[in-house]
Structures are given as structure tokens and as C-alpha cells.
């Protein structure tokens, strides 16, 4: 009995901010790379499987659909097992998912895609819980934004690493390398977070946990606003990411290779933008104010794409790069604001609940854009219509900012 009391009295080491931020960012990089691994080598895989490369669109939708479901229950899992174990489970999902895809068997590719989606949905709630424990309030926006810079960095990693490995080792081996990366990050997490304290809470059912989280969100005007902003801004982000190349080729007459280079530059700008806007939010002391500015700039940029064919090549590049910094740069500020407004003991759970709406935006945005283009027949006009998401987000975030002052 005395041994037990002594064990309870012994303080547990918590990892430092630098350790936690480094690990969380690495997890985000490999998470995004796992999601996009097949998109980077789709023509090679499609040729081996004897299917059209356009089927990759269904695979991405499958990943995000399963991610939405796992995000809805991630809060309950984080409460039961702690954020570190859930992050390790997510990394395991990425590894086994890549292995499943590497088999080149359609059934296992589907299962592997579902596993990657599950891991992706678990990642942010667990990471937010970890970061919220060690981040000073005055540095919350920049810390969360640094972590979220792993999303475009993961996209860049997937775009360059997997085609390179596929050309030299074959795409099956390239995917096995992709499976090894999450495993290595998991080993690093074991070394840095082995003694991370776990808050013991009474277990709850997934249904009860989900309903509790959504009740908290819908009773809070700020969390409701953040959910709506996540939906609107993710729909814009995924739409410009999905249609940048085809818009430059179709509307502006670029070659596919040149347009792809602009899209890569747009992703680089997104990584810089996430850090930049985190610094801005901390400096001006307003996450909602920053989100309002991002909505305004995104709306203006989307509207400007209507006149893309009339611009010079330099102006076209500048517009897409600027849109990368803005429309891809919002995530860290939003997650930091969710952590700020969530109950102290429910940061991971509420993050998962809010991200359900972000996943819905990811799923709905590109498909709605495609349907809109089918009706209008003009990419610029479709972007102009989607600018309403940005302007609506600006008004919503501004109202939330005014209400908090």
C-alpha cells in the first residue's frame, strides 16, 4: 500500500514544448504524406491495376470520409487512452494503410485507405490535447500554426519522394518506405513521451461522447462559428488545391508541367502562410480577427481568378502563390482558437468535434466545385462563386471577434 502511495506521489515527467511540437509536426507531415501517397504516383498504380487514374478521386474521398467518422469519436478515445497512445495508434494506421495499398489488391487498397483516413481523423484531436498542455496562451497561435505547417510540407514530401522512389525502386517499394516513416516517428514518440501523464477520466460511450461534444459546440457561439469557418475554409482550400493545375491549363494555356510547378509553389506558400498567420494572430491578440482577414483575402483572391486569362504570367503566378499563403494558411489559427475556447479538460474532444465540419467541407468542397463547373463551364466563374465562402467567413469571424471584445 505504501509503495502504491509513493508511486502516486511521484511526479510524472511531461514532455517539453519543443519536444511535443517537433513530434506533433512530424506526425502531421507523415499523416499528410500518407493521405497523398497514391495521388503522387496515380498513373503508375493505375497502369498496373488496369484502371483509370481518375479513380484516385474516389480513394481520396474514401480517406476523408473515414477521417470524418474517426474524428467524431477521437475525443472519447483521447479521454480513455490519452493523446500519446492515440497518436501512436494513428501512426500505426498510416503504416498498415501504406502496406495495404502496396499489395496492389483492390480490397486491401480500400482497407488501407480506410485505415489512413482513420489515422488522419485521430491525429489533430490528439495533437491538440498534447500541445494545449504545454503551450503558453500567448504563444498558442504560432505553436499550432507551426504544427499545421506539416500539412503542406507533407504534400511536398509526397510529391517529390514517392515519384522519385517509384522510378528507381518501383511503386510497391516506395509505399513500403512510406509505411516505414510513421513507424520511425512512433519510435521517436516513445523516446520523448514515454512518461507523459495521462489524465484518468470516467470512460464514456462513443455515442455519449459525440453527443456531449456536439452539445458543448452548439451551445457556444464561438465554437459554432469555428465549426462553420472550418467548413467554409476547408472547402475553399481543397478546391483551389484540386483545380489549380487544370485552371491554369484550361483557362490560361499553361503546360501541365509548368502548371504543376505553380501548384507546388502554392503549397510552399501555404507552409509559410500557416506560420506567418500564427505570428500575426499572436501579435494582434485576435484569432477571430485574423480569421476574418483571411476570409476577406481568400474571397478577393477567388474573385480575382475570374480575370485570370487577362493577367500576365507573372501576375498569374503571384495570384496563385498568394492564394496558397492565404487559403492554405488558416488551419493553425483555427485550431488554436478551438483550444482557447474549449473547456480545459476537453481540448482534444472538442477539437475532434469541430473538425467533423472541416472534414465535411473537405468532402463537399471539391465535388461541389466540380458540379458548379459542369453547370457554368468556366473555372473563373466557379471560383468567383466560391468567393462567397470567404466573404461569409469574414463576416462570421468578425462578428465572433466583436462579441468577444
Short mmCIF file of C-alpha atoms in Angstrom, two decimals:
data_model
loop_
_atom_site.label_atom_id
_atom_site.label_comp_id
_atom_site.label_asym_id
_atom_site.label_seq_id
_atom_site.Cartn_x
_atom_site.Cartn_y
_atom_site.Cartn_z
CA UNK A 1 0.00 0.00 0.00
CA UNK A 2 2.81 2.41 0.90
CA UNK A 3 4.50 1.56 -2.37
CA UNK A 4 1.34 2.47 -4.23
CA UNK A 5 1.06 5.79 -2.40
CA UNK A 6 4.70 6.55 -3.09
CA UNK A 7 4.17 5.74 -6.75
CA UNK A 8 1.18 8.06 -6.93
CA UNK A 9 3.06 10.83 -5.19
CA UNK A 10 5.99 10.68 -7.58
CA UNK A 11 5.50 13.41 -10.19
CA UNK A 12 5.37 12.26 -13.76
CA UNK A 13 7.53 13.98 -16.34
CA UNK A 14 5.73 15.87 -19.05
CA UNK A 15 7.48 16.49 -22.33
CA UNK A 16 8.71 19.97 -23.18
CA UNK A 17 7.03 22.29 -25.66
CA UNK A 18 9.87 21.80 -28.16
CA UNK A 19 9.66 18.01 -27.93
CA UNK A 20 5.88 17.97 -28.26
CA UNK A 21 5.81 20.46 -31.13
CA UNK A 22 8.53 18.58 -33.00
CA UNK A 23 6.78 15.23 -32.67
CA UNK A 24 3.34 16.66 -33.48
CA UNK A 25 4.70 18.36 -36.61
CA UNK A 26 6.44 15.17 -37.77
CA UNK A 27 3.22 13.22 -37.24
CA UNK A 28 1.36 15.82 -39.31
CA UNK A 29 3.93 15.57 -42.11
CA UNK A 30 3.72 11.77 -42.36
CA UNK A 31 -0.07 11.90 -41.96
CA UNK A 32 -0.48 14.19 -44.96
CA UNK A 33 2.13 12.28 -46.98
CA UNK A 34 0.20 9.05 -46.28
CA UNK A 35 -3.06 10.63 -47.44
CA UNK A 36 -1.45 11.88 -50.68
CA UNK A 37 0.92 8.98 -51.35
CA UNK A 38 -1.29 7.48 -54.07
CA UNK A 39 -2.03 10.82 -55.75
CA UNK A 40 1.70 11.33 -56.37
CA UNK A 41 2.07 8.04 -58.29
CA UNK A 42 -1.50 7.51 -59.53
CA UNK A 43 -0.60 6.95 -63.22
CA UNK A 44 1.88 4.18 -62.33
CA UNK A 45 -0.51 2.43 -59.97
CA UNK A 46 -3.46 2.78 -62.35
CA UNK A 47 -1.42 1.27 -65.17
CA UNK A 48 -0.51 -1.78 -63.08
CA UNK A 49 -4.07 -2.22 -61.84
CA UNK A 50 -5.62 -1.69 -65.27
CA UNK A 51 -7.91 1.13 -64.15
CA UNK A 52 -8.22 4.83 -64.97
CA UNK A 53 -6.10 7.28 -62.98
CA UNK A 54 -9.25 9.32 -62.24
CA UNK A 55 -10.22 6.65 -59.67
CA UNK A 56 -7.78 8.35 -57.31
CA UNK A 57 -10.54 10.87 -56.63
CA UNK A 58 -12.70 8.17 -55.07
CA UNK A 59 -9.78 6.97 -52.96
CA UNK A 60 -9.23 10.47 -51.54
CA UNK A 61 -12.95 10.80 -50.78
CA UNK A 62 -12.83 7.43 -49.03
CA UNK A 63 -9.91 8.58 -46.87
CA UNK A 64 -11.62 11.80 -45.79
CA UNK A 65 -14.97 10.10 -45.18
CA UNK A 66 -13.38 7.64 -42.76
CA UNK A 67 -11.38 10.51 -41.28
CA UNK A 68 -14.60 12.39 -40.54
CA UNK A 69 -16.01 9.39 -38.69
CA UNK A 70 -12.86 8.77 -36.64
CA UNK A 71 -12.63 12.48 -35.80
CA UNK A 72 -16.14 12.28 -34.36
CA UNK A 73 -15.05 9.62 -31.83
CA UNK A 74 -11.46 10.78 -31.35
CA UNK A 75 -12.35 12.85 -28.30
CA UNK A 76 -13.70 9.83 -26.45
CA UNK A 77 -10.62 7.80 -27.39
CA UNK A 78 -8.28 10.57 -26.22
CA UNK A 79 -10.08 10.68 -22.87
CA UNK A 80 -9.86 6.91 -22.46
CA UNK A 81 -6.28 6.29 -23.54
CA UNK A 82 -4.53 9.66 -23.56
CA UNK A 83 -3.33 11.65 -26.58
CA UNK A 84 0.07 9.96 -26.90
CA UNK A 85 -1.40 6.48 -27.33
CA UNK A 86 -3.93 7.80 -29.83
CA UNK A 87 -1.17 9.48 -31.84
CA UNK A 88 0.72 6.19 -31.85
CA UNK A 89 -2.43 4.39 -32.99
CA UNK A 90 -2.79 6.92 -35.80
CA UNK A 91 0.81 6.28 -36.87
CA UNK A 92 0.09 2.56 -36.88
CA UNK A 93 -2.90 3.19 -39.16
CA UNK A 94 -0.68 5.08 -41.61
CA UNK A 95 1.89 2.27 -41.68
CA UNK A 96 -0.61 -0.54 -42.19
CA UNK A 97 -2.56 1.58 -44.67
CA UNK A 98 0.50 2.06 -46.88
CA UNK A 99 1.29 -1.65 -46.64
CA UNK A 100 -2.27 -2.48 -47.72
CA UNK A 101 -2.00 -0.20 -50.76
CA UNK A 102 1.42 -1.68 -51.64
CA UNK A 103 -0.17 -5.12 -52.12
CA UNK A 104 -1.89 -3.86 -55.31
CA UNK A 105 -5.02 -5.80 -54.33
CA UNK A 106 -8.16 -3.69 -54.70
CA UNK A 107 -9.75 -4.96 -51.49
CA UNK A 108 -6.64 -4.26 -49.44
CA UNK A 109 -6.23 -0.87 -51.12
CA UNK A 110 -9.73 0.02 -49.90
CA UNK A 111 -8.95 -1.23 -46.38
CA UNK A 112 -5.60 0.57 -46.41
CA UNK A 113 -7.29 3.81 -47.49
CA UNK A 114 -9.83 3.48 -44.70
CA UNK A 115 -7.02 2.94 -42.18
CA UNK A 116 -5.19 6.05 -43.38
CA UNK A 117 -8.39 8.04 -43.04
CA UNK A 118 -8.97 6.73 -39.53
CA UNK A 119 -5.45 7.75 -38.54
CA UNK A 120 -5.88 11.17 -40.11
CA UNK A 121 -9.06 11.79 -38.16
CA UNK A 122 -7.40 10.79 -34.88
CA UNK A 123 -4.32 12.93 -35.38
CA UNK A 124 -5.46 16.51 -34.80
CA UNK A 125 -7.58 15.92 -31.66
CA UNK A 126 -4.72 14.03 -30.02
CA UNK A 127 -2.10 16.57 -31.12
CA UNK A 128 -4.22 19.49 -29.90
CA UNK A 129 -4.59 17.84 -26.50
CA UNK A 130 -0.82 17.31 -26.29
CA UNK A 131 0.04 20.83 -27.37
CA UNK A 132 -2.56 22.51 -25.16
CA UNK A 133 -0.88 21.00 -22.08
CA UNK A 134 2.50 22.62 -22.74
CA UNK A 135 1.77 25.78 -24.76
CA UNK A 136 1.62 29.20 -23.05
CA UNK A 137 -1.58 31.07 -24.07
CA UNK A 138 0.41 33.95 -25.57
CA UNK A 139 2.16 31.56 -27.99
CA UNK A 140 -0.78 29.31 -28.83
CA UNK A 141 -1.38 30.57 -32.39
CA UNK A 142 2.23 30.31 -33.55
CA UNK A 143 2.69 26.88 -31.94
CA UNK A 144 -0.45 25.41 -33.51
CA UNK A 145 0.40 27.05 -36.84
CA UNK A 146 3.92 25.59 -36.81
CA UNK A 147 2.40 22.18 -36.24
CA UNK A 148 -0.09 22.71 -39.09
CA UNK A 149 2.73 23.69 -41.45
CA UNK A 150 3.25 19.94 -41.59
CA UNK A 151 0.24 19.65 -43.92
CA UNK A 152 1.76 21.41 -46.97
CA UNK A 153 5.18 20.02 -46.05
CA UNK A 154 3.69 16.53 -46.15
CA UNK A 155 2.17 17.31 -49.54
CA UNK A 156 5.55 18.46 -50.83
CA UNK A 157 7.21 15.33 -49.41
CA UNK A 158 4.68 13.09 -51.15
CA UNK A 159 5.01 14.96 -54.45
CA UNK A 160 8.79 14.61 -54.60
CA UNK A 161 9.73 11.49 -52.59
CA UNK A 162 7.31 8.87 -53.88
CA UNK A 163 7.68 9.54 -57.63
CA UNK A 164 11.47 9.52 -57.15
CA UNK A 165 11.43 6.22 -55.25
CA UNK A 166 8.92 4.70 -57.67
CA UNK A 167 11.16 5.50 -60.65
CA UNK A 168 14.12 3.77 -59.01
CA UNK A 169 12.67 1.03 -56.81
CA UNK A 170 9.13 0.53 -58.10
CA UNK A 171 5.95 1.92 -56.59
CA UNK A 172 5.40 -1.10 -54.30
CA UNK A 173 8.74 -0.48 -52.57
CA UNK A 174 8.07 3.26 -52.47
CA UNK A 175 4.89 2.58 -50.49
CA UNK A 176 6.77 0.32 -48.09
CA UNK A 177 9.16 3.22 -47.46
CA UNK A 178 6.04 5.29 -46.82
CA UNK A 179 4.97 2.68 -44.27
CA UNK A 180 8.34 2.88 -42.51
CA UNK A 181 8.18 6.65 -41.94
CA UNK A 182 5.27 6.58 -39.45
CA UNK A 183 6.94 3.68 -37.65
CA UNK A 184 10.12 5.74 -37.18
CA UNK A 185 8.12 8.70 -35.87
CA UNK A 186 6.35 6.36 -33.45
CA UNK A 187 9.72 5.22 -32.11
CA UNK A 188 10.69 8.87 -31.62
CA UNK A 189 7.46 9.48 -29.74
CA UNK A 190 8.19 6.50 -27.49
CA UNK A 191 11.54 8.06 -26.63
CA UNK A 192 10.24 11.58 -25.95
CA UNK A 193 6.79 10.93 -24.48
CA UNK A 194 7.12 7.63 -22.62
CA UNK A 195 6.44 9.33 -19.25
CA UNK A 196 3.66 11.61 -20.48
CA UNK A 197 0.98 11.82 -17.75
CA UNK A 198 -2.47 10.51 -18.65
CA UNK A 199 -5.48 12.18 -17.07
CA UNK A 200 -7.78 9.44 -15.83
CA UNK A 201 -11.42 10.09 -16.62
CA UNK A 202 -14.54 8.00 -16.37
CA UNK A 203 -14.96 6.10 -19.65
CA UNK A 204 -17.96 7.07 -21.75
CA UNK A 205 -19.57 5.52 -24.79
CA UNK A 206 -18.74 6.80 -28.25
CA UNK A 207 -22.32 7.90 -28.79
CA UNK A 208 -22.46 9.74 -25.47
CA UNK A 209 -19.06 11.29 -26.05
CA UNK A 210 -20.01 12.53 -29.52
CA UNK A 211 -23.32 13.97 -28.29
CA UNK A 212 -21.61 15.68 -25.34
CA UNK A 213 -19.01 17.24 -27.63
CA UNK A 214 -21.62 18.47 -30.11
CA UNK A 215 -23.76 19.84 -27.29
CA UNK A 216 -20.81 21.87 -25.99
CA UNK A 217 -20.05 23.11 -29.52
CA UNK A 218 -23.61 24.13 -30.35
CA UNK A 219 -24.13 25.87 -27.03
CA UNK A 220 -21.03 28.01 -27.57
CA UNK A 221 -21.37 30.78 -30.19
CA UNK A 222 -17.61 30.85 -30.69
CA UNK A 223 -17.27 27.11 -31.21
CA UNK A 224 -20.26 27.18 -33.58
CA UNK A 225 -18.54 29.92 -35.54
CA UNK A 226 -15.28 27.96 -35.66
CA UNK A 227 -17.12 24.89 -36.95
CA UNK A 228 -18.69 26.93 -39.74
CA UNK A 229 -15.35 28.56 -40.55
CA UNK A 230 -13.67 25.15 -40.73
CA UNK A 231 -16.32 24.00 -43.22
CA UNK A 232 -16.07 27.11 -45.41
CA UNK A 233 -12.30 27.50 -45.41
CA UNK A 234 -11.57 23.80 -45.95
CA UNK A 235 -13.96 23.78 -48.92
CA UNK A 236 -12.00 26.70 -50.41
CA UNK A 237 -8.60 25.19 -49.62
CA UNK A 238 -9.30 21.82 -51.18
CA UNK A 239 -10.98 23.38 -54.21
CA UNK A 240 -8.02 25.55 -55.16
CA UNK A 241 -5.61 22.70 -54.39
CA UNK A 242 -7.60 20.35 -56.63
CA UNK A 243 -8.25 22.74 -59.52
CA UNK A 244 -5.17 25.00 -59.65
CA UNK A 245 -3.41 22.97 -62.33
CA UNK A 246 -6.45 22.38 -64.52
CA UNK A 247 -7.43 26.07 -64.29
CA UNK A 248 -4.00 27.22 -65.43
CA UNK A 249 -4.01 24.68 -68.27
CA UNK A 250 -7.60 25.22 -69.39
CA UNK A 251 -8.11 28.95 -68.83
CA UNK A 252 -4.58 30.34 -69.17
CA UNK A 253 -2.97 27.92 -71.65
CA UNK A 254 -0.16 26.63 -69.41
CA UNK A 255 1.51 23.26 -69.92
CA UNK A 256 0.80 20.60 -67.32
CA UNK A 257 4.43 20.61 -66.13
CA UNK A 258 4.56 24.40 -65.73
CA UNK A 259 1.16 24.48 -64.02
CA UNK A 260 2.31 21.75 -61.64
CA UNK A 261 5.30 23.90 -60.68
CA UNK A 262 2.97 26.77 -59.81
CA UNK A 263 0.84 24.40 -57.73
CA UNK A 264 3.96 23.26 -55.85
CA UNK A 265 4.91 26.90 -55.21
CA UNK A 266 1.39 27.44 -53.91
CA UNK A 267 1.89 24.63 -51.39
CA UNK A 268 5.24 26.11 -50.27
CA UNK A 269 3.45 29.42 -49.74
CA UNK A 270 0.83 27.57 -47.70
CA UNK A 271 3.52 26.24 -45.35
CA UNK A 272 4.94 29.74 -44.91
CA UNK A 273 1.44 31.21 -44.57
CA UNK A 274 0.49 28.94 -41.69
CA UNK A 275 3.47 30.16 -39.68
CA UNK A 276 3.02 33.79 -40.75
CA UNK A 277 -0.65 33.96 -39.79
CA UNK A 278 0.09 32.29 -36.46
CA UNK A 279 2.58 35.07 -35.70
CA UNK A 280 0.05 37.69 -36.82
CA UNK A 281 -2.69 36.24 -34.59
CA UNK A 282 -0.42 36.23 -31.54
CA UNK A 283 0.84 39.76 -32.26
CA UNK A 284 -2.60 41.33 -32.67
CA UNK A 285 -4.10 39.13 -29.95
CA UNK A 286 -7.04 38.01 -32.01
CA UNK A 287 -7.57 34.62 -33.63
CA UNK A 288 -11.02 35.55 -34.88
CA UNK A 289 -9.75 38.88 -36.23
CA UNK A 290 -7.06 37.02 -38.16
CA UNK A 291 -9.61 34.51 -39.46
CA UNK A 292 -11.78 37.41 -40.63
CA UNK A 293 -8.84 38.90 -42.52
CA UNK A 294 -8.09 35.51 -44.06
CA UNK A 295 -11.71 35.22 -45.21
CA UNK A 296 -11.56 38.66 -46.84
CA UNK A 297 -8.28 37.94 -48.64
CA UNK A 298 -9.45 34.48 -49.74
CA UNK A 299 -12.68 35.92 -51.12
CA UNK A 300 -10.82 38.64 -53.02
CA UNK A 301 -8.32 36.13 -54.40
CA UNK A 302 -11.01 33.73 -55.55
CA UNK A 303 -12.88 36.61 -57.21
CA UNK A 304 -9.65 37.69 -58.91
CA UNK A 305 -9.31 34.28 -60.57
CA UNK A 306 -12.27 35.24 -62.78
CA UNK A 307 -9.91 37.56 -64.68
CA UNK A 308 -7.01 35.05 -64.78
CA UNK A 309 -6.79 34.84 -68.62
CA UNK A 310 -6.37 38.63 -68.84
CA UNK A 311 -3.36 38.68 -66.48
CA UNK A 312 0.31 38.39 -67.34
CA UNK A 313 2.09 35.14 -66.49
CA UNK A 314 3.87 36.83 -63.58
CA UNK A 315 0.56 38.11 -62.19
CA UNK A 316 -1.00 34.65 -62.54
CA UNK A 317 1.85 33.07 -60.60
CA UNK A 318 1.70 35.79 -57.95
CA UNK A 319 -2.05 35.33 -57.50
CA UNK A 320 -1.83 31.56 -57.03
CA UNK A 321 1.14 31.84 -54.66
CA UNK A 322 -0.71 34.49 -52.64
CA UNK A 323 -3.78 32.28 -52.55
CA UNK A 324 -1.63 29.45 -51.22
CA UNK A 325 -0.42 31.63 -48.36
CA UNK A 326 -3.99 32.68 -47.54
CA UNK A 327 -6.37 29.83 -48.37
CA UNK A 328 -3.98 27.15 -47.04
CA UNK A 329 -2.75 29.24 -44.11
CA UNK A 330 -5.79 29.33 -41.82
CA UNK A 331 -5.69 25.93 -40.07
CA UNK A 332 -3.28 26.62 -37.24
CA UNK A 333 -5.11 29.78 -36.16
CA UNK A 334 -8.45 27.98 -36.18
CA UNK A 335 -7.15 25.03 -34.13
CA UNK A 336 -5.54 27.42 -31.65
CA UNK A 337 -8.84 29.27 -31.28
CA UNK A 338 -10.66 25.97 -30.70
CA UNK A 339 -8.16 25.12 -27.95
CA UNK A 340 -8.66 28.59 -26.45
CA UNK A 341 -12.46 28.26 -26.30
CA UNK A 342 -12.76 24.57 -25.37
CA UNK A 343 -13.09 23.50 -21.73
CA UNK A 344 -9.62 22.92 -20.28
CA UNK A 345 -10.11 19.18 -19.86
CA UNK A 346 -11.80 18.65 -23.24
CA UNK A 347 -9.45 20.27 -25.78
CA UNK A 348 -8.85 17.08 -27.76
CA UNK A 349 -12.51 16.09 -27.66
CA UNK A 350 -13.82 19.47 -28.79
CA UNK A 351 -11.15 19.68 -31.49
CA UNK A 352 -12.39 16.38 -32.88
CA UNK A 353 -15.98 17.60 -32.75
CA UNK A 354 -15.19 20.83 -34.60
CA UNK A 355 -13.07 19.04 -37.19
CA UNK A 356 -16.06 16.93 -38.20
CA UNK A 357 -17.32 20.03 -40.03
CA UNK A 358 -13.89 20.66 -41.53
CA UNK A 359 -13.92 17.13 -42.96
CA UNK A 360 -17.40 17.75 -44.36
CA UNK A 361 -16.03 20.84 -46.10
CA UNK A 362 -13.15 18.80 -47.50
CA UNK A 363 -15.58 16.24 -48.91
CA UNK A 364 -18.21 18.69 -50.14
CA UNK A 365 -15.97 21.48 -51.46
CA UNK A 366 -14.19 19.93 -54.48
CA UNK A 367 -17.23 17.89 -55.54
CA UNK A 368 -19.48 20.98 -55.36
CA UNK A 369 -16.92 22.96 -57.32
CA UNK A 370 -16.89 20.24 -59.99
CA UNK A 371 -20.68 20.27 -60.21
CA UNK A 372 -20.68 24.06 -60.40
CA UNK A 373 -18.19 23.94 -63.26
CA UNK A 374 -20.37 21.39 -65.05
CA UNK A 375 -23.23 23.91 -64.90
CA UNK A 376 -21.24 27.07 -65.68
CA UNK A 377 -18.48 25.70 -67.90
CA UNK A 378 -15.96 28.29 -66.67
CA UNK A 379 -13.36 27.79 -63.92
CA UNK A 380 -13.01 31.51 -63.23
CA UNK A 381 -16.75 31.93 -62.74
CA UNK A 382 -16.77 28.91 -60.44
CA UNK A 383 -14.02 30.46 -58.30
CA UNK A 384 -15.94 33.74 -58.30
CA UNK A 385 -18.99 31.93 -56.93
CA UNK A 386 -16.89 30.15 -54.30
CA UNK A 387 -15.54 33.52 -53.14
CA UNK A 388 -18.81 33.78 -51.20
CA UNK A 389 -17.38 31.19 -48.76
CA UNK A 390 -14.53 33.59 -47.99
CA UNK A 391 -16.69 36.69 -47.60
CA UNK A 392 -19.21 34.79 -45.45
CA UNK A 393 -16.36 33.50 -43.28
CA UNK A 394 -15.06 37.05 -42.92
CA UNK A 395 -18.42 38.29 -41.62
CA UNK A 396 -18.83 35.33 -39.28
CA UNK A 397 -15.33 35.67 -37.81
CA UNK A 398 -15.71 39.45 -37.46
CA UNK A 399 -18.95 39.02 -35.54
CA UNK A 400 -17.30 36.49 -33.22
CA UNK A 401 -14.39 38.89 -32.70
CA UNK A 402 -16.73 41.77 -31.88
CA UNK A 403 -18.70 39.59 -29.46
CA UNK A 404 -15.51 38.64 -27.57
CA UNK A 405 -14.48 42.27 -27.01
#
